[in-house]
XYZ file of N, CA and C in Angstrom:
330
model
N 131.413 53.706 88.408
C 130.195 52.960 88.145
C 129.664 53.401 86.781
N 129.341 52.422 85.931
C 128.846 52.809 84.624
C 127.372 53.182 84.697
N 126.852 53.792 83.626
C 125.468 54.274 83.620
C 124.459 53.147 83.770
N 124.733 51.989 83.188
C 123.789 50.877 83.281
C 123.588 50.450 84.733
N 124.662 50.362 85.498
C 124.564 49.985 86.902
C 123.816 51.053 87.698
N 124.063 52.315 87.404
C 123.393 53.403 88.091
C 121.894 53.345 87.843
N 121.488 53.029 86.632
C 120.068 52.956 86.294
C 119.371 51.830 87.043
N 120.095 50.773 87.413
C 119.505 49.639 88.115
C 119.265 49.919 89.592
N 120.012 50.857 90.158
C 119.886 51.150 91.581
C 118.669 52.041 91.783
N 117.756 51.570 92.636
C 116.547 52.333 92.923
C 116.400 52.449 94.423
N 115.713 53.483 94.824
C 115.437 53.685 96.236
C 114.470 52.605 96.722
N 114.715 52.087 97.911
C 113.821 51.076 98.491
C 112.448 51.705 98.703
N 111.390 50.951 98.436
C 110.056 51.513 98.590
C 109.732 51.779 100.052
N 109.018 52.864 100.275
C 108.523 53.164 101.611
C 107.188 53.867 101.467
N 106.298 53.594 102.406
C 104.968 54.182 102.375
C 104.944 55.438 103.227
N 104.245 56.448 102.755
C 104.075 57.689 103.491
C 102.673 57.673 104.104
N 102.553 57.115 105.301
C 101.253 56.969 105.940
C 100.613 58.310 106.270
N 101.399 59.360 106.345
C 100.870 60.695 106.616
C 100.201 61.309 105.385
N 100.261 60.623 104.248
C 99.670 61.151 103.015
C 98.144 61.094 103.033
N 97.571 60.363 103.998
C 96.116 60.268 104.119
C 95.653 60.998 105.372
N 94.504 61.624 105.260
C 93.875 62.229 106.428
C 93.299 61.101 107.295
N 92.954 61.384 108.534
C 92.321 60.345 109.358
C 91.045 59.776 108.708
N 90.249 60.621 108.076
C 89.031 60.139 107.402
C 89.382 59.233 106.222
N 90.401 59.608 105.459
C 90.842 58.768 104.342
C 91.394 57.438 104.852
N 92.132 57.466 105.946
C 92.694 56.237 106.520
C 91.567 55.304 106.960
N 90.523 55.853 107.558
C 89.375 55.049 107.989
C 88.691 54.412 106.781
N 88.503 55.193 105.721
C 87.893 54.674 104.484
C 88.784 53.603 103.872
N 90.081 53.863 103.828
C 91.060 52.912 103.293
C 90.997 51.583 104.041
N 90.963 51.642 105.359
C 90.907 50.421 106.169
C 89.640 49.618 105.864
N 88.509 50.304 105.725
C 87.250 49.623 105.399
C 87.312 49.006 103.997
N 87.891 49.721 103.053
C 87.991 49.212 101.681
C 88.879 47.981 101.606
N 90.037 48.022 102.237
C 90.929 46.860 102.155
C 90.319 45.647 102.841
N 89.575 45.871 103.927
C 88.883 44.764 104.584
C 87.827 44.171 103.648
N 87.072 45.027 102.992
C 86.045 44.546 102.054
C 86.673 43.803 100.886
N 87.723 44.377 100.312
C 88.366 43.737 99.160
C 88.975 42.391 99.545
N 89.558 42.309 100.708
C 90.156 41.041 101.149
C 89.073 39.991 101.400
N 88.007 40.370 102.087
C 86.965 39.395 102.425
C 86.126 38.988 101.209
N 86.082 39.827 100.179
C 85.291 39.526 98.981
C 86.054 38.728 97.932
N 87.364 38.606 98.095
C 88.182 37.915 97.097
C 87.793 36.443 97.003
N 87.566 35.989 95.783
C 87.263 34.581 95.523
C 88.534 33.768 95.329
N 89.602 34.472 94.936
C 90.887 33.822 94.667
C 91.983 34.868 94.790
N 93.131 34.446 95.284
C 94.306 35.311 95.357
C 95.456 34.559 94.718
N 96.051 35.178 93.712
C 97.198 34.574 93.035
C 98.442 35.385 93.363
N 99.476 34.671 93.759
C 100.759 35.331 93.963
C 101.426 35.501 92.616
N 101.915 36.700 92.356
C 102.638 37.022 91.132
C 104.103 37.251 91.490
N 105.006 37.189 90.529
C 106.416 37.425 90.850
C 106.660 38.783 91.519
N 105.839 39.773 91.166
C 106.048 41.121 91.684
C 104.813 41.687 92.395
N 103.932 40.807 92.899
C 102.752 41.298 93.601
C 101.690 40.226 93.749
N 100.433 40.664 93.690
C 99.302 39.755 93.862
C 98.170 40.147 92.921
N 97.358 39.152 92.570
C 96.146 39.371 91.793
C 94.988 38.814 92.593
N 93.943 39.595 92.730
C 92.765 39.184 93.475
C 91.586 39.098 92.522
N 90.874 37.976 92.579
C 89.714 37.772 91.706
C 88.450 37.921 92.528
N 87.495 38.630 91.931
C 86.196 38.859 92.555
C 85.105 38.388 91.606
N 83.922 38.188 92.172
C 82.762 37.884 91.344
C 82.360 39.120 90.551
N 81.229 39.036 89.890
C 80.789 40.106 88.984
C 80.088 41.253 89.704
N 80.291 41.413 90.988
C 79.677 42.487 91.772
C 80.284 43.829 91.359
N 79.520 44.613 90.605
C 80.042 45.878 90.066
C 80.378 46.887 91.157
N 79.786 46.743 92.353
C 80.128 47.675 93.425
C 81.580 47.490 93.857
N 82.138 46.316 93.579
C 83.543 46.084 93.902
C 84.479 46.859 92.975
N 83.997 47.205 91.783
C 84.810 48.023 90.872
C 85.050 49.387 91.514
N 83.981 49.970 92.036
C 84.107 51.265 92.705
C 84.975 51.149 93.956
N 84.773 50.097 94.744
C 85.582 49.891 95.946
C 87.058 49.752 95.584
N 87.353 48.984 94.533
C 88.739 48.807 94.099
C 89.331 50.122 93.606
N 88.537 50.896 92.873
C 89.030 52.189 92.370
C 89.327 53.145 93.525
N 88.478 53.161 94.530
C 88.729 54.004 95.707
C 89.974 53.528 96.456
N 90.114 52.204 96.593
C 91.297 51.640 97.235
C 92.558 52.058 96.485
N 92.533 51.934 95.168
C 93.692 52.309 94.342
C 94.035 53.781 94.555
N 93.028 54.634 94.555
C 93.249 56.070 94.734
C 93.918 56.361 96.071
N 93.442 55.731 97.126
C 94.017 55.976 98.446
C 95.386 55.318 98.606
N 95.511 54.079 98.158
C 96.794 53.367 98.279
C 97.903 54.092 97.529
N 97.578 54.635 96.367
C 98.608 55.317 95.569
C 99.028 56.651 96.184
N 98.246 57.174 97.110
C 98.644 58.398 97.816
C 99.848 58.131 98.712
N 99.831 56.993 99.397
C 100.904 56.728 100.356
C 102.000 55.819 99.790
N 101.648 54.974 98.844
C 102.622 54.030 98.280
C 102.683 54.231 96.764
N 103.421 55.221 96.354
C 103.489 55.644 94.955
C 104.181 54.644 94.035
N 104.814 53.639 94.571
C 105.609 52.702 93.777
C 104.809 51.517 93.254
N 103.528 51.414 93.610
C 102.699 50.317 93.104
C 102.091 50.656 91.758
N 101.887 49.617 90.969
C 101.101 49.720 89.733
C 99.836 48.901 89.969
N 98.731 49.398 89.493
C 97.439 48.742 89.686
C 96.800 48.472 88.331
N 96.182 47.308 88.213
C 95.410 46.960 87.031
C 94.067 46.455 87.521
N 93.009 47.014 86.977
C 91.657 46.603 87.329
C 90.982 46.142 86.050
N 90.699 44.839 85.969
C 90.073 44.246 84.785
C 88.663 43.808 85.120
N 87.717 44.233 84.295
C 86.335 43.802 84.430
C 86.017 43.015 83.171
N 85.851 41.705 83.313
C 85.629 40.853 82.151
C 84.199 40.985 81.644
N 84.020 40.718 80.373
C 82.724 40.858 79.708
C 81.733 39.795 80.175
N 80.477 40.042 79.916
C 79.385 39.087 80.125
C 79.301 38.552 81.545
N 79.488 39.425 82.526
C 79.373 38.999 83.909
C 80.534 38.178 84.417
N 81.647 38.271 83.714
C 82.841 37.546 84.143
C 83.451 38.183 85.374
N 84.531 37.609 85.866
C 85.136 38.105 87.106
C 85.797 39.471 86.947
N 86.054 40.051 88.089
C 86.802 41.301 88.212
C 88.157 40.921 88.814
N 89.229 41.445 88.243
C 90.582 41.186 88.759
C 91.234 42.497 89.173
N 91.805 42.511 90.358
C 92.630 43.617 90.825
C 94.049 43.090 90.960
N 94.964 43.698 90.207
C 96.372 43.314 90.300
C 97.142 44.475 90.904
N 97.949 44.141 91.894
C 98.805 45.125 92.551
C 100.225 44.622 92.401
N 101.049 45.394 91.717
C 102.421 44.981 91.464
C 103.368 46.133 91.785
N 104.613 45.769 91.959
C 105.613 46.783 92.249
C 106.967 46.142 92.421
N 107.885 46.876 93.011
C 109.226 46.333 93.228
C 109.179 45.160 94.199
N 110.146 44.284 94.071
C 110.194 43.089 94.914
C 110.119 43.436 96.406
N 110.773 44.514 96.793
C 110.788 44.915 98.191
C 109.407 45.343 98.683
N 108.529 45.754 97.775
C 107.202 46.218 98.151
C 106.160 45.123 98.239
N 106.501 43.933 97.807
C 105.536 42.826 97.796
C 105.038 42.502 99.201
N 105.914 42.561 100.177
C 105.498 42.254 101.554
C 104.517 43.297 102.077
N 104.610 44.545 101.598
C 103.664 45.578 102.010
C 102.256 45.227 101.546
N 102.143 44.725 100.316
C 100.838 44.328 99.780
C 100.277 43.200 100.629
N 101.124 42.232 100.888
C 100.697 41.065 101.667
C 100.178 41.496 103.042
N 100.910 42.367 103.704
C 100.504 42.835 105.019
C 99.244 43.698 104.956
N 99.188 44.600 103.986
C 98.054 45.515 103.874
C 96.740 44.768 103.661
N 96.777 43.728 102.855
C 95.551 42.998 102.547
C 95.358 41.752 103.404
N 96.292 41.495 104.293
C 96.151 40.336 105.164
C 96.189 39.014 104.424
N 97.045 38.924 103.448
C 97.160 37.711 102.614
C 98.055 36.709 103.322
């Protein structure tokens, strides 16, 4: 096998649910419920999802806490949190390997 082929082979993503304490898991569950119910729009991306929120700044903190907890158990996701100027929308993008896309969908109830 040449080096190029070896570089393409990656381990399938898996979540380590034991990475959170029971208190963190409870907080995580509340955050994902809030983020899902507050979403004004959900866009499917080739490698994940983008969620749009209104200009509620408390959602920035909720999204940041969600990212912190989610990245503890699912290290293979990349997160982007955009807060647009002048009261524009907030976007949370969660992307990762193709195999991990279904985890996002299930976690957020999309």
